[in-house]
Structures are given as C-alpha cells and as structure tokens.
GROMACS .gro file of C-alpha atoms in nm:
model
  419
    1UNK     CA    1  -1.223   1.367  -3.458
    2UNK     CA    2  -0.938   1.448  -3.226
    3UNK     CA    3  -0.630   1.231  -3.259
    4UNK     CA    4  -0.406   1.069  -3.005
    5UNK     CA    5  -0.059   0.934  -3.077
    6UNK     CA    6  -0.101   0.638  -3.313
    7UNK     CA    7  -0.078   0.288  -3.172
    8UNK     CA    8  -0.074   0.024  -3.443
    9UNK     CA    9  -0.263   0.005  -3.773
   10UNK     CA   10  -0.398  -0.318  -3.917
   11UNK     CA   11  -0.139  -0.487  -4.134
   12UNK     CA   12  -0.134  -0.798  -4.347
   13UNK     CA   13  -0.006  -1.037  -4.087
   14UNK     CA   14  -0.039  -0.872  -3.748
   15UNK     CA   15  -0.351  -0.783  -3.556
   16UNK     CA   16  -0.241  -0.428  -3.500
   17UNK     CA   17  -0.472  -0.131  -3.473
   18UNK     CA   18  -0.455   0.220  -3.348
   19UNK     CA   19  -0.735   0.361  -3.141
   20UNK     CA   20  -1.070   0.414  -3.303
   21UNK     CA   21  -1.197   0.719  -3.126
   22UNK     CA   22  -1.513   0.929  -3.131
   23UNK     CA   23  -1.524   1.290  -3.014
   24UNK     CA   24  -1.817   1.437  -2.825
   25UNK     CA   25  -1.905   1.786  -2.709
   26UNK     CA   26  -1.877   1.695  -2.344
   27UNK     CA   27  -1.806   1.396  -2.128
   28UNK     CA   28  -1.971   1.221  -1.838
   29UNK     CA   29  -1.655   1.252  -1.630
   30UNK     CA   30  -1.541   1.611  -1.693
   31UNK     CA   31  -1.200   1.750  -1.624
   32UNK     CA   32  -1.148   2.085  -1.460
   33UNK     CA   33  -1.220   2.373  -1.697
   34UNK     CA   34  -1.056   2.710  -1.651
   35UNK     CA   35  -1.112   3.039  -1.839
   36UNK     CA   36  -0.842   2.947  -2.093
   37UNK     CA   37  -1.033   2.646  -2.221
   38UNK     CA   38  -1.277   2.652  -2.506
   39UNK     CA   39  -1.433   2.307  -2.502
   40UNK     CA   40  -1.418   1.962  -2.358
   41UNK     CA   41  -1.385   1.658  -2.579
   42UNK     CA   42  -1.417   1.289  -2.507
   43UNK     CA   43  -1.230   1.026  -2.704
   44UNK     CA   44  -1.331   0.668  -2.660
   45UNK     CA   45  -1.233   0.355  -2.845
   46UNK     CA   46  -1.081   0.011  -2.856
   47UNK     CA   47  -0.718  -0.035  -2.764
   48UNK     CA   48  -0.590  -0.331  -2.961
   49UNK     CA   49  -0.229  -0.433  -2.941
   50UNK     CA   50  -0.038  -0.686  -3.144
   51UNK     CA   51  -0.171  -1.038  -3.117
   52UNK     CA   52   0.073  -1.315  -3.024
   53UNK     CA   53   0.197  -1.506  -3.326
   54UNK     CA   54   0.293  -1.865  -3.393
   55UNK     CA   55   0.496  -1.913  -3.710
   56UNK     CA   56   0.487  -2.271  -3.836
   57UNK     CA   57   0.777  -2.372  -4.061
   58UNK     CA   58   0.759  -2.690  -4.267
   59UNK     CA   59   1.085  -2.702  -4.460
   60UNK     CA   60   1.246  -2.972  -4.673
   61UNK     CA   61   1.462  -3.190  -4.448
   62UNK     CA   62   1.645  -3.378  -4.722
   63UNK     CA   63   2.019  -3.432  -4.671
   64UNK     CA   64   2.106  -3.252  -4.995
   65UNK     CA   65   2.287  -2.931  -5.082
   66UNK     CA   66   1.974  -2.793  -5.247
   67UNK     CA   67   1.759  -2.854  -4.937
   68UNK     CA   68   2.031  -2.712  -4.710
   69UNK     CA   69   2.033  -2.393  -4.916
   70UNK     CA   70   1.654  -2.373  -4.888
   71UNK     CA   71   1.671  -2.411  -4.510
   72UNK     CA   72   1.920  -2.124  -4.493
   73UNK     CA   73   1.696  -1.907  -4.709
   74UNK     CA   74   1.397  -1.975  -4.485
   75UNK     CA   75   1.600  -1.887  -4.175
   76UNK     CA   76   1.697  -1.559  -4.338
   77UNK     CA   77   1.330  -1.499  -4.421
   78UNK     CA   78   1.252  -1.535  -4.051
   79UNK     CA   79   1.520  -1.282  -3.965
   80UNK     CA   80   1.394  -1.031  -4.222
   81UNK     CA   81   1.036  -1.078  -4.107
   82UNK     CA   82   1.122  -1.021  -3.741
   83UNK     CA   83   1.324  -0.710  -3.821
   84UNK     CA   84   1.025  -0.577  -4.014
   85UNK     CA   85   0.801  -0.646  -3.714
   86UNK     CA   86   1.040  -0.445  -3.495
   87UNK     CA   87   1.034  -0.164  -3.748
   88UNK     CA   88   0.655  -0.156  -3.736
   89UNK     CA   89   0.652  -0.148  -3.355
   90UNK     CA   90   0.893   0.147  -3.350
   91UNK     CA   91   0.780   0.316  -3.671
   92UNK     CA   92   0.490   0.535  -3.774
   93UNK     CA   93   0.241   0.261  -3.689
   94UNK     CA   94   0.392   0.212  -3.348
   95UNK     CA   95   0.584   0.458  -3.136
   96UNK     CA   96   0.943   0.581  -3.161
   97UNK     CA   97   0.930   0.665  -2.791
   98UNK     CA   98   1.204   0.468  -2.609
   99UNK     CA   99   1.024   0.518  -2.276
  100UNK     CA  100   0.712   0.339  -2.400
  101UNK     CA  101   0.684  -0.037  -2.409
  102UNK     CA  102   0.722  -0.207  -2.745
  103UNK     CA  103   0.580  -0.547  -2.653
  104UNK     CA  104   0.538  -0.860  -2.856
  105UNK     CA  105   0.507  -1.235  -2.825
  106UNK     CA  106   0.611  -1.462  -3.108
  107UNK     CA  107   0.687  -1.832  -3.123
  108UNK     CA  108   0.835  -2.043  -3.400
  109UNK     CA  109   0.736  -2.406  -3.440
  110UNK     CA  110   0.940  -2.619  -3.681
  111UNK     CA  111   0.756  -2.924  -3.814
  112UNK     CA  112   0.980  -3.189  -3.969
  113UNK     CA  113   0.814  -3.333  -4.282
  114UNK     CA  114   0.989  -3.673  -4.281
  115UNK     CA  115   0.994  -3.750  -3.909
  116UNK     CA  116   0.742  -3.971  -3.726
  117UNK     CA  117   0.460  -3.783  -3.555
  118UNK     CA  118   0.620  -3.820  -3.212
  119UNK     CA  119   0.940  -3.649  -3.334
  120UNK     CA  120   0.791  -3.406  -3.583
  121UNK     CA  121   0.774  -3.085  -3.380
  122UNK     CA  122   1.057  -2.867  -3.253
  123UNK     CA  123   0.931  -2.598  -3.017
  124UNK     CA  124   1.057  -2.364  -2.747
  125UNK     CA  125   1.035  -2.660  -2.511
  126UNK     CA  126   1.340  -2.806  -2.685
  127UNK     CA  127   1.499  -2.477  -2.801
  128UNK     CA  128   1.393  -2.192  -2.568
  129UNK     CA  129   1.497  -1.917  -2.811
  130UNK     CA  130   1.215  -2.020  -3.046
  131UNK     CA  131   0.991  -1.821  -2.810
  132UNK     CA  132   1.042  -1.445  -2.831
  133UNK     CA  133   0.857  -1.248  -2.564
  134UNK     CA  134   0.969  -0.889  -2.528
  135UNK     CA  135   0.879  -0.544  -2.400
  136UNK     CA  136   1.164  -0.373  -2.583
  137UNK     CA  137   1.168  -0.517  -2.939
  138UNK     CA  138   1.536  -0.456  -3.005
  139UNK     CA  139   1.714  -0.577  -3.317
  140UNK     CA  140   1.974  -0.766  -3.116
  141UNK     CA  141   1.698  -0.988  -2.976
  142UNK     CA  142   1.634  -1.130  -3.323
  143UNK     CA  143   1.969  -1.309  -3.339
  144UNK     CA  144   1.877  -1.549  -3.059
  145UNK     CA  145   1.556  -1.643  -3.242
  146UNK     CA  146   1.752  -1.679  -3.564
  147UNK     CA  147   2.001  -1.914  -3.399
  148UNK     CA  148   1.715  -2.126  -3.264
  149UNK     CA  149   1.547  -2.147  -3.606
  150UNK     CA  150   1.872  -2.247  -3.776
  151UNK     CA  151   1.936  -2.512  -3.512
  152UNK     CA  152   1.582  -2.651  -3.535
  153UNK     CA  153   1.582  -2.671  -3.916
  154UNK     CA  154   1.909  -2.864  -3.928
  155UNK     CA  155   1.878  -3.067  -3.611
  156UNK     CA  156   1.733  -3.382  -3.769
  157UNK     CA  157   1.742  -3.456  -4.141
  158UNK     CA  158   1.535  -3.716  -4.322
  159UNK     CA  159   1.653  -4.070  -4.262
  160UNK     CA  160   1.664  -4.345  -4.527
  161UNK     CA  161   1.326  -4.501  -4.595
  162UNK     CA  162   1.121  -4.222  -4.435
  163UNK     CA  163   0.822  -4.098  -4.634
  164UNK     CA  164   0.824  -3.727  -4.720
  165UNK     CA  165   0.492  -3.579  -4.606
  166UNK     CA  166   0.511  -3.196  -4.587
  167UNK     CA  167   0.138  -3.153  -4.654
  168UNK     CA  168   0.028  -3.385  -4.376
  169UNK     CA  169   0.288  -3.231  -4.146
  170UNK     CA  170   0.168  -2.879  -4.224
  171UNK     CA  171  -0.196  -2.970  -4.163
  172UNK     CA  172  -0.130  -3.140  -3.832
  173UNK     CA  173   0.100  -2.866  -3.703
  174UNK     CA  174  -0.133  -2.583  -3.803
  175UNK     CA  175  -0.439  -2.752  -3.658
  176UNK     CA  176  -0.251  -2.813  -3.333
  177UNK     CA  177  -0.127  -2.456  -3.277
  178UNK     CA  178  -0.466  -2.307  -3.368
  179UNK     CA  179  -0.654  -2.543  -3.137
  180UNK     CA  180  -0.836  -2.713  -3.422
  181UNK     CA  181  -0.721  -3.056  -3.306
  182UNK     CA  182  -0.648  -3.196  -2.963
  183UNK     CA  183  -0.283  -3.249  -2.866
  184UNK     CA  184  -0.140  -3.599  -2.871
  185UNK     CA  185   0.138  -3.694  -2.634
  186UNK     CA  186   0.329  -3.502  -2.370
  187UNK     CA  187   0.520  -3.274  -2.610
  188UNK     CA  188   0.207  -3.154  -2.789
  189UNK     CA  189   0.022  -3.102  -2.461
  190UNK     CA  190   0.311  -2.894  -2.330
  191UNK     CA  191   0.318  -2.686  -2.649
  192UNK     CA  192  -0.053  -2.608  -2.641
  193UNK     CA  193  -0.038  -2.513  -2.275
  194UNK     CA  194   0.242  -2.267  -2.348
  195UNK     CA  195   0.047  -2.080  -2.615
  196UNK     CA  196  -0.157  -1.766  -2.537
  197UNK     CA  197  -0.528  -1.794  -2.603
  198UNK     CA  198  -0.559  -1.504  -2.848
  199UNK     CA  199  -0.282  -1.623  -3.079
  200UNK     CA  200  -0.275  -1.607  -3.457
  201UNK     CA  201  -0.079  -1.833  -3.690
  202UNK     CA  202   0.131  -1.805  -4.002
  203UNK     CA  203   0.238  -2.103  -4.213
  204UNK     CA  204   0.532  -2.148  -4.448
  205UNK     CA  205   0.583  -2.467  -4.647
  206UNK     CA  206   0.912  -2.475  -4.842
  207UNK     CA  207   1.029  -2.773  -5.043
  208UNK     CA  208   1.267  -2.875  -5.320
  209UNK     CA  209   1.055  -3.180  -5.408
  210UNK     CA  210   0.696  -3.293  -5.418
  211UNK     CA  211   0.491  -3.449  -5.141
  212UNK     CA  212   0.490  -3.831  -5.129
  213UNK     CA  213   0.161  -3.879  -4.948
  214UNK     CA  214  -0.067  -4.158  -5.071
  215UNK     CA  215  -0.412  -4.007  -5.009
  216UNK     CA  216  -0.611  -3.728  -5.175
  217UNK     CA  217  -0.451  -3.386  -5.150
  218UNK     CA  218  -0.780  -3.238  -5.030
  219UNK     CA  219  -0.751  -3.453  -4.716
  220UNK     CA  220  -0.438  -3.261  -4.618
  221UNK     CA  221  -0.595  -2.915  -4.631
  222UNK     CA  222  -0.617  -2.773  -4.278
  223UNK     CA  223  -0.963  -2.740  -4.131
  224UNK     CA  224  -1.160  -2.421  -4.176
  225UNK     CA  225  -1.116  -2.350  -3.805
  226UNK     CA  226  -0.738  -2.362  -3.844
  227UNK     CA  227  -0.738  -2.154  -4.161
  228UNK     CA  228  -0.961  -1.890  -4.003
  229UNK     CA  229  -0.692  -1.834  -3.739
  230UNK     CA  230  -0.412  -1.823  -3.997
  231UNK     CA  231  -0.329  -1.488  -4.147
  232UNK     CA  232  -0.129  -1.617  -4.441
  233UNK     CA  233   0.006  -1.935  -4.592
  234UNK     CA  234   0.322  -1.919  -4.801
  235UNK     CA  235   0.443  -2.198  -5.029
  236UNK     CA  236   0.783  -2.230  -5.197
  237UNK     CA  237   0.822  -2.535  -5.419
  238UNK     CA  238   0.990  -2.688  -5.725
  239UNK     CA  239   0.787  -2.472  -5.963
  240UNK     CA  240   0.867  -2.314  -6.299
  241UNK     CA  241   0.933  -1.941  -6.294
  242UNK     CA  242   1.050  -1.660  -6.518
  243UNK     CA  243   1.408  -1.540  -6.486
  244UNK     CA  244   1.295  -1.197  -6.367
  245UNK     CA  245   1.059  -1.312  -6.097
  246UNK     CA  246   1.023  -1.580  -5.831
  247UNK     CA  247   0.648  -1.613  -5.873
  248UNK     CA  248   0.550  -1.952  -6.009
  249UNK     CA  249   0.407  -1.944  -6.361
  250UNK     CA  250   0.367  -2.320  -6.389
  251UNK     CA  251   0.327  -2.525  -6.073
  252UNK     CA  252   0.270  -2.841  -6.269
  253UNK     CA  253   0.031  -3.115  -6.163
  254UNK     CA  254   0.203  -3.227  -5.844
  255UNK     CA  255   0.055  -3.258  -5.497
  256UNK     CA  256   0.225  -2.946  -5.361
  257UNK     CA  257   0.089  -2.739  -5.649
  258UNK     CA  258  -0.264  -2.869  -5.598
  259UNK     CA  259  -0.245  -2.803  -5.223
  260UNK     CA  260  -0.121  -2.448  -5.284
  261UNK     CA  261  -0.431  -2.377  -5.488
  262UNK     CA  262  -0.662  -2.528  -5.227
  263UNK     CA  263  -0.519  -2.310  -4.948
  264UNK     CA  264  -0.513  -2.005  -5.180
  265UNK     CA  265  -0.141  -1.950  -5.152
  266UNK     CA  266   0.060  -1.762  -5.414
  267UNK     CA  267   0.353  -1.999  -5.463
  268UNK     CA  268   0.709  -1.905  -5.543
  269UNK     CA  269   0.992  -2.115  -5.678
  270UNK     CA  270   1.207  -2.267  -5.405
  271UNK     CA  271   1.519  -2.221  -5.621
  272UNK     CA  272   1.455  -1.845  -5.640
  273UNK     CA  273   1.772  -1.637  -5.597
  274UNK     CA  274   1.604  -1.300  -5.544
  275UNK     CA  275   1.684  -1.196  -5.186
  276UNK     CA  276   1.403  -0.942  -5.174
  277UNK     CA  277   1.149  -1.217  -5.239
  278UNK     CA  278   1.277  -1.417  -4.944
  279UNK     CA  279   1.295  -1.106  -4.725
  280UNK     CA  280   0.929  -1.035  -4.797
  281UNK     CA  281   0.809  -1.393  -4.746
  282UNK     CA  282   0.735  -1.346  -4.374
  283UNK     CA  283   0.706  -0.968  -4.381
  284UNK     CA  284   0.422  -0.825  -4.167
  285UNK     CA  285   0.308  -0.595  -4.446
  286UNK     CA  286   0.280  -0.221  -4.472
  287UNK     CA  287   0.040   0.041  -4.348
  288UNK     CA  288   0.006   0.416  -4.367
  289UNK     CA  289  -0.098   0.524  -4.021
  290UNK     CA  290  -0.047   0.895  -4.052
  291UNK     CA  291  -0.109   1.162  -3.790
  292UNK     CA  292  -0.412   1.382  -3.736
  293UNK     CA  293  -0.385   1.739  -3.620
  294UNK     CA  294  -0.641   1.951  -3.437
  295UNK     CA  295  -0.763   2.307  -3.441
  296UNK     CA  296  -0.695   2.387  -3.073
  297UNK     CA  297  -0.408   2.294  -2.840
  298UNK     CA  298  -0.467   2.100  -2.521
  299UNK     CA  299  -0.497   2.308  -2.206
  300UNK     CA  300  -0.167   2.284  -2.016
  301UNK     CA  301  -0.104   2.494  -1.706
  302UNK     CA  302   0.218   2.674  -1.613
  303UNK     CA  303   0.344   2.367  -1.426
  304UNK     CA  304   0.305   2.142  -1.731
  305UNK     CA  305  -0.010   1.963  -1.610
  306UNK     CA  306  -0.249   1.889  -1.896
  307UNK     CA  307  -0.627   1.908  -1.844
  308UNK     CA  308  -0.692   1.545  -1.932
  309UNK     CA  309  -0.818   1.229  -1.767
  310UNK     CA  310  -0.727   0.891  -1.912
  311UNK     CA  311  -0.921   0.575  -1.826
  312UNK     CA  312  -0.839   0.218  -1.927
  313UNK     CA  313  -1.113  -0.044  -1.921
  314UNK     CA  314  -0.920  -0.366  -1.875
  315UNK     CA  315  -1.005  -0.736  -1.876
  316UNK     CA  316  -0.822  -0.794  -1.546
  317UNK     CA  317  -1.092  -0.760  -1.281
  318UNK     CA  318  -0.858  -0.814  -0.986
  319UNK     CA  319  -0.675  -0.484  -0.960
  320UNK     CA  320  -0.550  -0.167  -1.123
  321UNK     CA  321  -0.175  -0.221  -1.143
  322UNK     CA  322   0.011   0.069  -0.981
  323UNK     CA  323   0.334  -0.048  -1.143
  324UNK     CA  324   0.174   0.035  -1.477
  325UNK     CA  325   0.057   0.376  -1.364
  326UNK     CA  326  -0.303   0.273  -1.297
  327UNK     CA  327  -0.528   0.319  -0.995
  328UNK     CA  328  -0.898   0.298  -0.912
  329UNK     CA  329  -1.083   0.621  -0.997
  330UNK     CA  330  -1.143   0.814  -0.673
  331UNK     CA  331  -0.996   0.516  -0.486
  332UNK     CA  332  -1.302   0.300  -0.550
  333UNK     CA  333  -1.313  -0.020  -0.759
  334UNK     CA  334  -1.515   0.064  -1.069
  335UNK     CA  335  -1.660  -0.180  -1.319
  336UNK     CA  336  -1.813  -0.112  -1.659
  337UNK     CA  337  -1.972  -0.322  -1.931
  338UNK     CA  338  -1.859  -0.312  -2.291
  339UNK     CA  339  -1.986  -0.549  -2.556
  340UNK     CA  340  -2.153  -0.764  -2.294
  341UNK     CA  341  -1.831  -0.812  -2.096
  342UNK     CA  342  -1.751  -0.676  -1.752
  343UNK     CA  343  -1.429  -0.476  -1.736
  344UNK     CA  344  -1.248  -0.295  -1.461
  345UNK     CA  345  -1.196   0.077  -1.512
  346UNK     CA  346  -0.858   0.216  -1.410
  347UNK     CA  347  -0.738   0.573  -1.422
  348UNK     CA  348  -0.393   0.636  -1.566
  349UNK     CA  349  -0.176   0.856  -1.348
  350UNK     CA  350  -0.053   1.186  -1.487
  351UNK     CA  351   0.311   1.211  -1.384
  352UNK     CA  352   0.411   1.481  -1.136
  353UNK     CA  353   0.719   1.660  -1.006
  354UNK     CA  354   1.054   1.549  -1.146
  355UNK     CA  355   0.889   1.260  -1.332
  356UNK     CA  356   0.663   1.505  -1.513
  357UNK     CA  357   0.959   1.722  -1.610
  358UNK     CA  358   1.148   1.423  -1.751
  359UNK     CA  359   0.842   1.303  -1.939
  360UNK     CA  360   0.790   1.647  -2.088
  361UNK     CA  361   1.151   1.719  -2.182
  362UNK     CA  362   1.360   1.397  -2.196
  363UNK     CA  363   1.335   1.149  -2.483
  364UNK     CA  364   1.477   0.858  -2.282
  365UNK     CA  365   1.290   0.963  -1.966
  366UNK     CA  366   1.536   0.786  -1.731
  367UNK     CA  367   1.376   0.652  -1.417
  368UNK     CA  368   1.026   0.755  -1.522
  369UNK     CA  369   0.745   0.539  -1.381
  370UNK     CA  370   0.446   0.443  -1.593
  371UNK     CA  371   0.192   0.717  -1.654
  372UNK     CA  372   0.131   1.001  -1.898
  373UNK     CA  373   0.211   1.364  -1.967
  374UNK     CA  374   0.178   1.628  -2.237
  375UNK     CA  375   0.527   1.617  -2.381
  376UNK     CA  376   0.737   1.881  -2.548
  377UNK     CA  377   1.017   1.643  -2.654
  378UNK     CA  378   1.106   1.763  -3.007
  379UNK     CA  379   1.171   1.412  -3.144
  380UNK     CA  380   0.817   1.310  -3.048
  381UNK     CA  381   0.620   1.627  -3.119
  382UNK     CA  382   0.787   1.664  -3.459
  383UNK     CA  383   0.617   1.344  -3.579
  384UNK     CA  384   0.302   1.545  -3.634
  385UNK     CA  385   0.344   1.744  -3.953
  386UNK     CA  386   0.069   1.989  -3.877
  387UNK     CA  387  -0.023   2.299  -4.070
  388UNK     CA  388   0.076   2.629  -3.905
  389UNK     CA  389  -0.283   2.679  -3.790
  390UNK     CA  390  -0.306   2.328  -3.641
  391UNK     CA  391  -0.175   2.164  -3.325
  392UNK     CA  392  -0.047   1.814  -3.240
  393UNK     CA  393  -0.193   1.590  -2.973
  394UNK     CA  394   0.110   1.562  -2.742
  395UNK     CA  395  -0.004   1.302  -2.489
  396UNK     CA  396   0.283   1.068  -2.407
  397UNK     CA  397   0.228   0.733  -2.237
  398UNK     CA  398   0.527   0.593  -2.046
  399UNK     CA  399   0.594   0.225  -1.979
  400UNK     CA  400   0.297  -0.010  -1.986
  401UNK     CA  401   0.037   0.254  -1.903
  402UNK     CA  402  -0.181   0.180  -2.207
  403UNK     CA  403  -0.065  -0.170  -2.297
  404UNK     CA  404  -0.310  -0.455  -2.279
  405UNK     CA  405  -0.490  -0.679  -2.522
  406UNK     CA  406  -0.854  -0.620  -2.600
  407UNK     CA  407  -0.891  -0.322  -2.373
  408UNK     CA  408  -1.059   0.016  -2.412
  409UNK     CA  409  -0.937   0.368  -2.353
  410UNK     CA  410  -1.133   0.682  -2.267
  411UNK     CA  411  -0.967   1.023  -2.279
  412UNK     CA  412  -1.136   1.343  -2.167
  413UNK     CA  413  -0.950   1.669  -2.228
  414UNK     CA  414  -1.003   2.041  -2.239
  415UNK     CA  415  -0.858   2.247  -2.522
  416UNK     CA  416  -0.737   2.605  -2.506
  417UNK     CA  417  -0.950   2.891  -2.637
  418UNK     CA  418  -0.845   3.095  -2.935
  419UNK     CA  419  -0.607   3.374  -2.838
   0.00000   0.00000   0.00000
C-alpha cells in the first residue's frame, strides 16, 4: 500500500481518520507516463475529517466554595481538552503544515441542574464564544471559549428552594443536542437549528452532592439514540477515593452512583486534587498514526511537476469550488456513485509557476492558493522516517483542497524507475 500524508486517526472522542487507501497496478484515469517511470498506482479511499462536537456540561450550581472550586476545575478541564484537540490537529495525526487548513467545529452547552427547564440551557445564543468554529486551530482561540465557559458556569447559581436535578438535566440536554427529543420553546429550537447534522456529543456531569430527583434513577438515563451519538460520559461526584488516585473506589448507594453505573461511566471523586486527572477528563485520546514509506519515489519532472492526478468525490453536487483548488475534470461536470450516494467528482489543481515554487520550498507558503504539489520543504518531508532504501510520499495539500466531511479521494501517480 502506498501512503499519503496522514490525515487524522480514530481517537477516543473524535471521529478522526486518515485515508484508507488501496493500491492497484493501474488506474482507469492514467497520468502521463514517461521513460523514467516504472509503474502507475491508484490510491482510493474515504476522506473523513473531524466531526463537529457538542460538549454538554452539567456542573453543580450550588452557592458554596466547594461547588465554586468544582466549576473552576471543570473550566480548566475544558481548556486542557481543547488544547489537546489542537495538538492532535497539528500533530502526527493531523498535519504540521501551516499552509493547510486545520478546521474544527465545537460547541459547549452548559445545562444548569437547579434551574427551571426554560432557563436551564446556556448556549452560544447567549454567549457566542461557546461556539468555536475555526480553520486555523490556534491556541489563542481557546481563551475565548474558556471565558465563555467560565461565564456560563457562574452566571446563575441555585436559588433557595430549587430542587437539584443534575440527572434529569443531563438526560434532557443530551437528548436535545443529539436529536433524540424534540426542542421545546424558542431557545431550544434556535439551539437545534444551529447544530450541524453530523455532530457527536460528549457529556460531563460534575457534582459535590447527590441528585434530589424523586423518581427511579433508570428513568433519567438518556435514550439509546442519544447514547449512541455520545462518545463518552464522564462523572465526577462525592465519591470515596484513595489518596493516590481520583478514581472512585466506593460510590456509595446514591442516585449519582447508580446513574454512573447505568451509563457505564468510570466516576472520579469531585474533590480530587490531581490536576492531571482533570486535564484528561475531556481529552480527545491518543493515537499512533505513523508514516508509511515506499520503495520508489514519485515521478517529478525538472520543473517540479509531479505525475499525479488527485480527485475529490464530494457531497456538494452544485459545483467544484475554485477557491479550494477544485475544478471539473476536463471542464465537464462529472458525477459518480459511492455507497449508493451520488457525488460530484472534482479534480484538485496542481499548483504552477511561483505558487508551485512556494509550495515546494516554503513552509508558510505565503499567498499560495489551494491546490497541491510534491514538496521538498525539510520540515514536512522530515516527518517520514524512512529507511535509506525507501522514499516518502511528499504530496502537500494547501488550504482547503482536501477538506470536506464524508468525502472520498482518488490519487493516481507514476513512480520513478530504479536507477
């Protein structure tokens, strides 16, 4: 199998995957072959980028010092989780290329456990920074989200006489953002309309006290539909723990403990002082993506043009977006079927002239339009730790040339003959 630069690998909490590609002896849409080439190979596979996320936070809203400390810890967990997401987008499971997009869409919904239903949710409608949509994924962008989370968690504390219902609140909020229940009222309708269709959810319930709900705990477990769209559920509660660990060793017989077991969470103690535990609470997880090397180098002519064609089969049937370096193959609209769905095939432009030179030799690639090249930038090529007899796959994709959810990519290249 011939490799291409890794996209994203599946992780615990993000739908990230690099391309799954199959090599063939020849392709149906061949590239030009000259005497220096030894073979033609076709790589074809799914292009899956990070799914949009909705993080639901249900955090103790008591007007106590202990609850205030817990709210601060949860906010810091959000910060650590978002920084880890950025690291994955720029790291070995993403791309360190500053000229490539590093997109993502993430929203935080705070659900107040003591408030009436009509006032329970705090969303980006009230605090715009709770929605983080980016093409750059820079660390400085996290601080605005962090400020919004801190504001939302402390904006309204429990009022005297209000019943504390974190389990009911968690169920209703999760079912709403996953589409498992219909929205009620203008605010919920607006929230649902703002969410992308292919979203995934994460849920964190953190409390210094037990739930006060009157009904069976099993009634507050989110529906199977909601849970199937939720990658993980974290619970921090007033549980007994060892000094050396935050993991709960005795959750007791309370409602929060019983609910944790029903949703298959691994609870921690809310009074935990171990910062690493809180930093990992909303962490996206780890993956070893690695790089694959090949026996023959790609055929690149004296002008730096590589003997490759790159096609994207996209869900957008309207057009091939020139701003993203795409055009109709041979100038004709082309449609293909994959998995029973009609897709539009677009060819990705190989950069030319000064743009090609910048793509091949400049890490920042200032002014480069979207497209691709075979790069020689040391910081990018050096990622592949190939054996002396092996060669990297140096295709570089600039801007949004290969971005797009649930798309497919087809690459046909010629490789150089043995010298």
